[in-house]
Amino acid sequence: MNILGIETSCDETSAAVVRPNGTILANLVYSQAQLHASYGGVVPEAASRDHLRKLPPLVEEALHTAQIDWSDIGAVAVTCGPGLIGPLLVGVSYAKGLSWTCAVPLLGVNHLAAHLFAHWLAYPEIEPPFLGLIVSGGHTSLVHVASWDAFRVIGATRDDAAGEALDKFGRQVGLGYPAGPRIDALAAAGNPAAVSLPRPLLDTGLDMSFAGLKTAAVYWLREHSSFSLEDLCASYLEAVVEVLTVKAFRAARMVDLEHIAVVGGVAANSRLREAFTRQAAEREVQVHFPPVALCTDNAAMVAAYGYHRLQSEGQGDTLRLRPEAGLTLRD
Ligand code: KG4
Ligand code: ZN
């Protein structure tokens, strides 16, 4: 059995072939970052058109890489939300056509739950219960993963996602889009204590807020014309990382979990990995980061979750499947 995964929720077109045991035969990702770079963020219509152009040849390439034929596909899993409605429609419509012509089950997959399955692909032996931290460009949530069928959101950002806070700050200082990886590199050469920035909601609860940090950085930039970009990036990143670290370890303590799985694009960040690893060493908690290629948007995680759903529910979705831009983990 080969599961074909399709991901088009934002600005990455991805096609993957995954085996039921989690072996990844292909996981191809085409990033539209260059297309959107000059706008400083994703342009939804341009993203939809580009997915439409790139998805069919990318699926063919994935089959070629996996050395399988159309007739070897046993199920099609596709992200059906949350995300941009146009890009989601392209992926879901294509997947519907494919499931019909190949006569195989269709699985509409929640993108956030799929991010958690990156952990399953990387560390199948570390089973729930664990605390999931989904930290990406669109989402920042602390999830109590009691089993692979029971997700409970116990904390989340009240405004910007952590990746969004990095990208918006990056735009202010001319780093282009997405700014996360550039901030990562610049921060490595800077002093994280150089600029004093706020850590909103740090001392209370599990919810987070990054909008105030972004605004504080904007005000700081208005008052300072000459500064070290490395120091500023390091200080800004440090504020984001400290909030995420404190909240995640607090959550793990509150719900008594010994494992934390960090997933989503921002989980690629080296400073975040370092801070979590150091905290874990000081406490009775183990932290797991999937490899970077499984942290950022990819279709292998979509295929993995789709297969799990097929196994536990015994059937796929009908052709009535509709993409939902605002899908949450609770849906
Ligand atoms: O999971 P993802 O690929 O897409 C969403 O579902 O949002 O995450 C993209 C986010 C962007 O905000 C990007 O700037 C951030 O992940 N990102 C990073 C790094 N690599 C990607 N942020 C910090 N450091 C990185 N190395
Ligand atoms: Zn994502």
PDB file of N, CA, C and O in Angstrom, residues 19 42 51 66 171 187-188 193 233 238-239 248 250 316:
ATOM      1  N   ARG A  19       4.732   4.856   2.968  1.00  0.00           N
ATOM      2  CA  ARG A  19       4.268   3.483   3.220  1.00  0.00           C
ATOM      3  C   ARG A  19       3.561   3.442   4.584  1.00  0.00           C
ATOM      4  O   ARG A  19       3.831   4.290   5.450  1.00  0.00           O
ATOM      5  N   VAL A  42       2.517  36.243   1.446  1.00  0.00           N
ATOM      6  CA  VAL A  42       1.897  35.407   0.412  1.00  0.00           C
ATOM      7  C   VAL A  42       0.720  36.142  -0.253  1.00  0.00           C
ATOM      8  O   VAL A  42      -0.167  36.649   0.422  1.00  0.00           O
ATOM      9  N   HIS A  51       0.093  26.849  -7.570  1.00  0.00           N
ATOM     10  CA  HIS A  51      -0.200  25.460  -7.180  1.00  0.00           C
ATOM     11  C   HIS A  51      -0.800  24.704  -8.366  1.00  0.00           C
ATOM     12  O   HIS A  51      -0.471  23.545  -8.619  1.00  0.00           O
ATOM     13  N   ALA A  66       9.496   7.630  -6.188  1.00  0.00           N
ATOM     14  CA  ALA A  66       9.137   6.461  -5.373  1.00  0.00           C
ATOM     15  C   ALA A  66       9.173   5.175  -6.188  1.00  0.00           C
ATOM     16  O   ALA A  66       8.997   4.082  -5.635  1.00  0.00           O
ATOM     17  N   ARG A 171      10.286  41.744   7.870  1.00  0.00           N
ATOM     18  CA  ARG A 171       9.910  42.678   6.809  1.00  0.00           C
ATOM     19  C   ARG A 171      10.304  44.110   7.199  1.00  0.00           C
ATOM     20  O   ARG A 171      10.779  44.871   6.377  1.00  0.00           O
ATOM     21  N   ALA A 187      20.922  35.914  13.931  1.00  0.00           N
ATOM     22  CA  ALA A 187      20.900  35.869  15.393  1.00  0.00           C
ATOM     23  C   ALA A 187      22.096  35.091  15.941  1.00  0.00           C
ATOM     24  O   ALA A 187      22.588  35.387  17.036  1.00  0.00           O
ATOM     25  N   ALA A 188      22.553  34.122  15.175  1.00  0.00           N
ATOM     26  CA  ALA A 188      23.672  33.287  15.636  1.00  0.00           C
ATOM     27  C   ALA A 188      24.923  34.128  15.878  1.00  0.00           C
ATOM     28  O   ALA A 188      25.788  33.759  16.671  1.00  0.00           O
ATOM     29  N   ALA A 193      21.091  39.702  24.469  1.00  0.00           N
ATOM     30  CA  ALA A 193      20.756  40.621  25.569  1.00  0.00           C
ATOM     31  C   ALA A 193      20.953  42.078  25.166  1.00  0.00           C
ATOM     32  O   ALA A 193      20.790  42.989  25.976  1.00  0.00           O
ATOM     33  N   CYS A 233      18.285  41.032  15.807  1.00  0.00           N
ATOM     34  CA  CYS A 233      17.667  39.728  15.473  1.00  0.00           C
ATOM     35  C   CYS A 233      17.808  38.755  16.642  1.00  0.00           C
ATOM     36  O   CYS A 233      16.861  38.043  16.992  1.00  0.00           O
ATOM     37  N   GLU A 238      15.281  35.865  20.778  1.00  0.00           N
ATOM     38  CA  GLU A 238      15.367  35.407  22.160  1.00  0.00           C
ATOM     39  C   GLU A 238      14.023  35.571  22.883  1.00  0.00           C
ATOM     40  O   GLU A 238      13.605  34.702  23.654  1.00  0.00           O
ATOM     41  N   ALA A 239      13.346  36.702  22.613  1.00  0.00           N
ATOM     42  CA  ALA A 239      12.039  36.945  23.253  1.00  0.00           C
ATOM     43  C   ALA A 239      11.039  35.876  22.811  1.00  0.00           C
ATOM     44  O   ALA A 239      10.302  35.314  23.628  1.00  0.00           O
ATOM     45  N   ALA A 248       5.842  25.963  26.981  1.00  0.00           N
ATOM     46  CA  ALA A 248       5.815  24.526  26.680  1.00  0.00           C
ATOM     47  C   ALA A 248       6.184  23.698  27.916  1.00  0.00           C
ATOM     48  O   ALA A 248       5.520  22.701  28.222  1.00  0.00           O
ATOM     49  N   ARG A 250       5.965  24.675  31.026  1.00  0.00           N
ATOM     50  CA  ARG A 250       4.890  24.853  32.014  1.00  0.00           C
ATOM     51  C   ARG A 250       3.724  23.913  31.677  1.00  0.00           C
ATOM     52  O   ARG A 250       3.170  23.250  32.560  1.00  0.00           O
ATOM     53  N   GLY A 316     -12.653   6.358   3.835  1.00  0.00           N
ATOM     54  CA  GLY A 316     -12.205   7.717   3.549  1.00  0.00           C
ATOM     55  C   GLY A 316     -13.372   8.686   3.492  1.00  0.00           C
ATOM     56  O   GLY A 316     -14.486   8.374   3.932  1.00  0.00           O
TER      57      GLY A 316
END
